[in-house]
Amino acid sequence: MNTLSSNTPYSPSFCHAVHFVLEREGGYVNDPLDAGGETQFGISKRSYPEVDIAALTIDDAVAIYHRDFWLRAGCDKLPDKAAFMLFDAAVQHGKRNAVKQLQRAVGVMDDGQAGPKTIAATECAPPSVLVTRFSLERARFYARLVGRKPKQRRFLNGWFNRIDELALEAITLA
């Protein structure tokens, strides 16, 4: 895995989003009740079995987030509010689920691909409507998850608080 150099160029939008995620994901955790299992900065052993999670640096985590979440979810093609929200959703729910949530929020077919129709609909959506609907889609996702996996209920308030914090911050973005 390549280590970031201090001059690696990231967009201000990505930097803001990854800072939000890193503040909430924290450092090393190995909670047996967390479906992600062993994690460092929110990067899980389950998703990255080849990575020594305990030795993962913050620069490595940022590089993974940029390559595998920001770019692959299409955040770089979206307005800042939508990109900010989509990135956090991709980290929490996976890229495909996150894009589907965004698509439902803006009223396009939810195929999990951030293509031209999704981008256009996102650009046209009134910001407060986008933030509210996307937040509701995420809350529904968590509610369904807890319905299927009742032991996950212990995380529900934290997840809802994160959605609330994200929405409050997203609405203030230019």
PDB file of C-alpha atoms in Angstrom:
ATOM      1  CA  MET A   1       0.000   0.000   0.000  1.00  0.00           C
ATOM      2  CA  ASN A   2       1.370   3.388  -0.922  1.00  0.00           C
ATOM      3  CA  THR A   3       1.822   5.962   1.777  1.00  0.00           C
ATOM      4  CA  LEU A   4       0.604   9.456   0.991  1.00  0.00           C
ATOM      5  CA  SER A   5       3.114  12.182   0.474  1.00  0.00           C
ATOM      6  CA  SER A   6       2.406  15.504   2.103  1.00  0.00           C
ATOM      7  CA  ASN A   7       1.783  17.091  -1.305  1.00  0.00           C
ATOM      8  CA  THR A   8      -0.870  14.645  -2.529  1.00  0.00           C
ATOM      9  CA  PRO A   9      -3.585  16.826  -4.038  1.00  0.00           C
ATOM     10  CA  TYR A  10      -7.096  16.255  -2.754  1.00  0.00           C
ATOM     11  CA  SER A  11     -10.034  18.549  -3.413  1.00  0.00           C
ATOM     12  CA  PRO A  12     -11.259  20.759  -0.575  1.00  0.00           C
ATOM     13  CA  SER A  13     -14.593  18.921  -0.812  1.00  0.00           C
ATOM     14  CA  PHE A  14     -12.924  15.538  -0.222  1.00  0.00           C
ATOM     15  CA  CYS A  15     -10.786  16.931   2.610  1.00  0.00           C
ATOM     16  CA  HIS A  16     -13.879  18.245   4.380  1.00  0.00           C
ATOM     17  CA  ALA A  17     -15.748  14.956   3.935  1.00  0.00           C
ATOM     18  CA  VAL A  18     -12.883  12.717   5.029  1.00  0.00           C
ATOM     19  CA  HIS A  19     -12.266  14.919   8.078  1.00  0.00           C
ATOM     20  CA  PHE A  20     -15.929  14.481   9.079  1.00  0.00           C
ATOM     21  CA  VAL A  21     -15.654  10.692   8.688  1.00  0.00           C
ATOM     22  CA  LEU A  22     -12.334  10.383  10.509  1.00  0.00           C
ATOM     23  CA  GLU A  23     -13.630  12.412  13.470  1.00  0.00           C
ATOM     24  CA  ARG A  24     -16.487   9.945  13.871  1.00  0.00           C
ATOM     25  CA  GLU A  25     -14.725   6.695  13.033  1.00  0.00           C
ATOM     26  CA  GLY A  26     -11.910   7.207  15.515  1.00  0.00           C
ATOM     27  CA  GLY A  27      -8.897   4.958  15.867  1.00  0.00           C
ATOM     28  CA  TYR A  28      -8.495   1.240  16.405  1.00  0.00           C
ATOM     29  CA  VAL A  29     -11.595  -0.731  17.438  1.00  0.00           C
ATOM     30  CA  ASN A  30     -12.254  -4.464  17.600  1.00  0.00           C
ATOM     31  CA  ASP A  31     -15.854  -4.731  18.839  1.00  0.00           C
ATOM     32  CA  PRO A  32     -17.172  -8.305  18.460  1.00  0.00           C
ATOM     33  CA  LEU A  33     -20.728  -6.965  18.052  1.00  0.00           C
ATOM     34  CA  ASP A  34     -19.758  -4.599  15.216  1.00  0.00           C
ATOM     35  CA  ALA A  35     -20.337  -6.243  11.828  1.00  0.00           C
ATOM     36  CA  GLY A  36     -17.183  -4.555  10.508  1.00  0.00           C
ATOM     37  CA  GLY A  37     -15.054  -6.367  13.066  1.00  0.00           C
ATOM     38  CA  GLU A  38     -11.544  -5.018  13.498  1.00  0.00           C
ATOM     39  CA  THR A  39     -11.326  -1.418  12.235  1.00  0.00           C
ATOM     40  CA  GLN A  40      -8.861   1.461  12.195  1.00  0.00           C
ATOM     41  CA  PHE A  41     -10.067   4.941  11.144  1.00  0.00           C
ATOM     42  CA  GLY A  42     -13.236   3.201   9.909  1.00  0.00           C
ATOM     43  CA  ILE A  43     -11.355   0.869   7.529  1.00  0.00           C
ATOM     44  CA  SER A  44     -12.431  -2.688   8.336  1.00  0.00           C
ATOM     45  CA  LYS A  45     -10.616  -5.999   8.193  1.00  0.00           C
ATOM     46  CA  ARG A  46     -13.793  -7.475   6.722  1.00  0.00           C
ATOM     47  CA  SER A  47     -13.528  -5.170   3.689  1.00  0.00           C
ATOM     48  CA  TYR A  48      -9.728  -5.192   3.499  1.00  0.00           C
ATOM     49  CA  PRO A  49      -8.564  -8.642   4.676  1.00  0.00           C
ATOM     50  CA  GLU A  50      -5.109  -8.100   3.150  1.00  0.00           C
ATOM     51  CA  VAL A  51      -4.456  -4.966   5.232  1.00  0.00           C
ATOM     52  CA  ASP A  52      -2.799  -5.068   8.653  1.00  0.00           C
ATOM     53  CA  ILE A  53      -5.533  -2.978  10.275  1.00  0.00           C
ATOM     54  CA  ALA A  54      -3.676  -2.367  13.533  1.00  0.00           C
ATOM     55  CA  ALA A  55      -0.714  -0.915  11.584  1.00  0.00           C
ATOM     56  CA  LEU A  56      -2.816   1.182   9.178  1.00  0.00           C
ATOM     57  CA  THR A  57      -1.723   4.823   9.125  1.00  0.00           C
ATOM     58  CA  ILE A  58      -4.071   7.762   8.775  1.00  0.00           C
ATOM     59  CA  ASP A  59      -2.459   8.596   5.405  1.00  0.00           C
ATOM     60  CA  ASP A  60      -3.158   5.065   4.200  1.00  0.00           C
ATOM     61  CA  ALA A  61      -6.761   5.338   5.404  1.00  0.00           C
ATOM     62  CA  VAL A  62      -7.231   8.661   3.590  1.00  0.00           C
ATOM     63  CA  ALA A  63      -5.826   7.130   0.384  1.00  0.00           C
ATOM     64  CA  ILE A  64      -8.243   4.190   0.687  1.00  0.00           C
ATOM     65  CA  TYR A  65     -11.156   6.541   1.328  1.00  0.00           C
ATOM     66  CA  HIS A  66     -10.264   8.657  -1.696  1.00  0.00           C
ATOM     67  CA  ARG A  67      -9.682   5.776  -4.105  1.00  0.00           C
ATOM     68  CA  ASP A  68     -12.319   3.282  -2.973  1.00  0.00           C
ATOM     69  CA  PHE A  69     -15.112   5.499  -1.670  1.00  0.00           C
ATOM     70  CA  TRP A  70     -14.879   9.097  -2.941  1.00  0.00           C
ATOM     71  CA  LEU A  71     -13.958   8.277  -6.541  1.00  0.00           C
ATOM     72  CA  ARG A  72     -15.788   4.950  -6.893  1.00  0.00           C
ATOM     73  CA  ALA A  73     -19.048   6.350  -5.529  1.00  0.00           C
ATOM     74  CA  GLY A  74     -18.794   9.301  -7.937  1.00  0.00           C
ATOM     75  CA  CYS A  75     -18.526  11.968  -5.232  1.00  0.00           C
ATOM     76  CA  ASP A  76     -16.066  13.900  -7.397  1.00  0.00           C
ATOM     77  CA  LYS A  77     -18.842  14.509  -9.955  1.00  0.00           C
ATOM     78  CA  LEU A  78     -21.449  15.884  -7.545  1.00  0.00           C
ATOM     79  CA  PRO A  79     -22.184  19.229  -5.886  1.00  0.00           C
ATOM     80  CA  ASP A  80     -20.468  19.587  -2.503  1.00  0.00           C
ATOM     81  CA  LYS A  81     -23.556  18.943  -0.324  1.00  0.00           C
ATOM     82  CA  ALA A  82     -24.407  15.745  -2.172  1.00  0.00           C
ATOM     83  CA  ALA A  83     -20.780  14.597  -2.325  1.00  0.00           C
ATOM     84  CA  PHE A  84     -20.351  15.176   1.409  1.00  0.00           C
ATOM     85  CA  MET A  85     -23.452  13.150   2.226  1.00  0.00           C
ATOM     86  CA  LEU A  86     -22.792  10.407  -0.336  1.00  0.00           C
ATOM     87  CA  PHE A  87     -19.253   9.866   0.916  1.00  0.00           C
ATOM     88  CA  ASP A  88     -20.355   9.332   4.517  1.00  0.00           C
ATOM     89  CA  ALA A  89     -23.151   7.028   3.355  1.00  0.00           C
ATOM     90  CA  ALA A  90     -20.694   5.025   1.223  1.00  0.00           C
ATOM     91  CA  VAL A  91     -18.424   4.568   4.236  1.00  0.00           C
ATOM     92  CA  GLN A  92     -21.348   3.421   6.389  1.00  0.00           C
ATOM     93  CA  HIS A  93     -23.482   1.439   3.921  1.00  0.00           C
ATOM     94  CA  GLY A  94     -21.204   0.555   1.022  1.00  0.00           C
ATOM     95  CA  LYS A  95     -20.943   2.420  -2.260  1.00  0.00           C
ATOM     96  CA  ARG A  96     -23.831   0.755  -4.087  1.00  0.00           C
ATOM     97  CA  ASN A  97     -26.308   1.159  -1.207  1.00  0.00           C
ATOM     98  CA  ALA A  98     -25.235   4.783  -0.729  1.00  0.00           C
ATOM     99  CA  VAL A  99     -25.743   5.664  -4.394  1.00  0.00           C
ATOM    100  CA  LYS A 100     -29.159   3.962  -4.336  1.00  0.00           C
ATOM    101  CA  GLN A 101     -30.123   6.075  -1.320  1.00  0.00           C
ATOM    102  CA  LEU A 102     -29.057   9.230  -3.162  1.00  0.00           C
ATOM    103  CA  GLN A 103     -30.980   8.145  -6.259  1.00  0.00           C
ATOM    104  CA  ARG A 104     -34.165   7.570  -4.285  1.00  0.00           C
ATOM    105  CA  ALA A 105     -33.669  10.952  -2.594  1.00  0.00           C
ATOM    106  CA  VAL A 106     -33.526  12.742  -5.968  1.00  0.00           C
ATOM    107  CA  GLY A 107     -36.199  10.613  -7.654  1.00  0.00           C
ATOM    108  CA  VAL A 108     -34.262   8.628 -10.252  1.00  0.00           C
ATOM    109  CA  MET A 109     -34.050   4.876 -10.820  1.00  0.00           C
ATOM    110  CA  ASP A 110     -31.989   3.330  -8.013  1.00  0.00           C
ATOM    111  CA  ASP A 111     -29.494   1.196  -9.923  1.00  0.00           C
ATOM    112  CA  GLY A 112     -26.531   1.991  -7.660  1.00  0.00           C
ATOM    113  CA  GLN A 113     -24.534   3.748 -10.403  1.00  0.00           C
ATOM    114  CA  ALA A 114     -23.940   7.504 -10.196  1.00  0.00           C
ATOM    115  CA  GLY A 115     -24.431   8.119 -13.913  1.00  0.00           C
ATOM    116  CA  PRO A 116     -25.522  11.199 -15.877  1.00  0.00           C
ATOM    117  CA  LYS A 117     -29.188  11.037 -14.780  1.00  0.00           C
ATOM    118  CA  THR A 118     -28.241  10.802 -11.116  1.00  0.00           C
ATOM    119  CA  ILE A 119     -25.760  13.646 -11.437  1.00  0.00           C
ATOM    120  CA  ALA A 120     -28.266  15.869 -13.285  1.00  0.00           C
ATOM    121  CA  ALA A 121     -31.058  15.152 -10.791  1.00  0.00           C
ATOM    122  CA  THR A 122     -28.708  15.842  -7.886  1.00  0.00           C
ATOM    123  CA  GLU A 123     -27.594  19.154  -9.401  1.00  0.00           C
ATOM    124  CA  CYS A 124     -31.254  20.213  -9.822  1.00  0.00           C
ATOM    125  CA  ALA A 125     -32.447  19.169  -6.365  1.00  0.00           C
ATOM    126  CA  PRO A 126     -33.103  21.998  -3.911  1.00  0.00           C
ATOM    127  CA  PRO A 127     -30.355  21.635  -1.275  1.00  0.00           C
ATOM    128  CA  SER A 128     -32.649  21.429   1.760  1.00  0.00           C
ATOM    129  CA  VAL A 129     -34.811  18.800   0.032  1.00  0.00           C
ATOM    130  CA  LEU A 130     -31.748  16.783  -0.984  1.00  0.00           C
ATOM    131  CA  VAL A 131     -30.307  16.826   2.536  1.00  0.00           C
ATOM    132  CA  THR A 132     -33.646  15.913   4.145  1.00  0.00           C
ATOM    133  CA  ARG A 133     -34.564  13.125   1.737  1.00  0.00           C
ATOM    134  CA  PHE A 134     -31.087  11.611   1.734  1.00  0.00           C
ATOM    135  CA  SER A 135     -31.091  11.653   5.542  1.00  0.00           C
ATOM    136  CA  LEU A 136     -34.471   9.897   5.589  1.00  0.00           C
ATOM    137  CA  GLU A 137     -33.210   7.223   3.190  1.00  0.00           C
ATOM    138  CA  ARG A 138     -30.280   6.564   5.490  1.00  0.00           C
ATOM    139  CA  ALA A 139     -32.510   6.396   8.577  1.00  0.00           C
ATOM    140  CA  ARG A 140     -34.744   3.871   6.790  1.00  0.00           C
ATOM    141  CA  PHE A 141     -31.682   1.796   5.913  1.00  0.00           C
ATOM    142  CA  TYR A 142     -30.668   1.617   9.567  1.00  0.00           C
ATOM    143  CA  ALA A 143     -34.218   0.839  10.710  1.00  0.00           C
ATOM    144  CA  ARG A 144     -34.427  -2.078   8.243  1.00  0.00           C
ATOM    145  CA  LEU A 145     -30.984  -3.283   9.333  1.00  0.00           C
ATOM    146  CA  VAL A 146     -32.039  -3.370  12.983  1.00  0.00           C
ATOM    147  CA  GLY A 147     -35.240  -5.183  11.966  1.00  0.00           C
ATOM    148  CA  ARG A 148     -33.131  -7.913  10.348  1.00  0.00           C
ATOM    149  CA  LYS A 149     -30.375  -7.896  12.974  1.00  0.00           C
ATOM    150  CA  PRO A 150     -31.806  -6.878  16.368  1.00  0.00           C
ATOM    151  CA  LYS A 151     -28.385  -7.018  18.083  1.00  0.00           C
ATOM    152  CA  GLN A 152     -27.391  -3.990  15.992  1.00  0.00           C
ATOM    153  CA  ARG A 153     -29.981  -1.890  17.855  1.00  0.00           C
ATOM    154  CA  ARG A 154     -27.265  -0.830  20.313  1.00  0.00           C
ATOM    155  CA  PHE A 155     -25.727   1.277  17.508  1.00  0.00           C
ATOM    156  CA  LEU A 156     -28.987   2.887  16.318  1.00  0.00           C
ATOM    157  CA  ASN A 157     -28.869   6.110  18.365  1.00  0.00           C
ATOM    158  CA  GLY A 158     -25.267   6.702  17.332  1.00  0.00           C
ATOM    159  CA  TRP A 159     -26.154   6.156  13.677  1.00  0.00           C
ATOM    160  CA  PHE A 160     -29.107   8.541  13.911  1.00  0.00           C
ATOM    161  CA  ASN A 161     -26.932  11.142  15.653  1.00  0.00           C
ATOM    162  CA  ARG A 162     -24.370  10.832  12.864  1.00  0.00           C
ATOM    163  CA  ILE A 163     -27.046  11.405  10.207  1.00  0.00           C
ATOM    164  CA  ASP A 164     -28.228  14.467  12.122  1.00  0.00           C
ATOM    165  CA  GLU A 165     -24.692  15.888  12.449  1.00  0.00           C
ATOM    166  CA  LEU A 166     -24.048  15.208   8.767  1.00  0.00           C
ATOM    167  CA  ALA A 167     -27.268  16.922   7.672  1.00  0.00           C
ATOM    168  CA  LEU A 168     -26.598  19.973   9.839  1.00  0.00           C
ATOM    169  CA  GLU A 169     -23.108  20.307   8.420  1.00  0.00           C
ATOM    170  CA  ALA A 170     -24.179  19.581   4.820  1.00  0.00           C
ATOM    171  CA  ILE A 171     -26.814  22.294   4.818  1.00  0.00           C
ATOM    172  CA  THR A 172     -24.157  24.899   5.709  1.00  0.00           C
ATOM    173  CA  LEU A 173     -21.944  24.020   2.725  1.00  0.00           C
ATOM    174  CA  ALA A 174     -21.907  26.549  -0.110  1.00  0.00           C
TER     175      ALA A 174
END
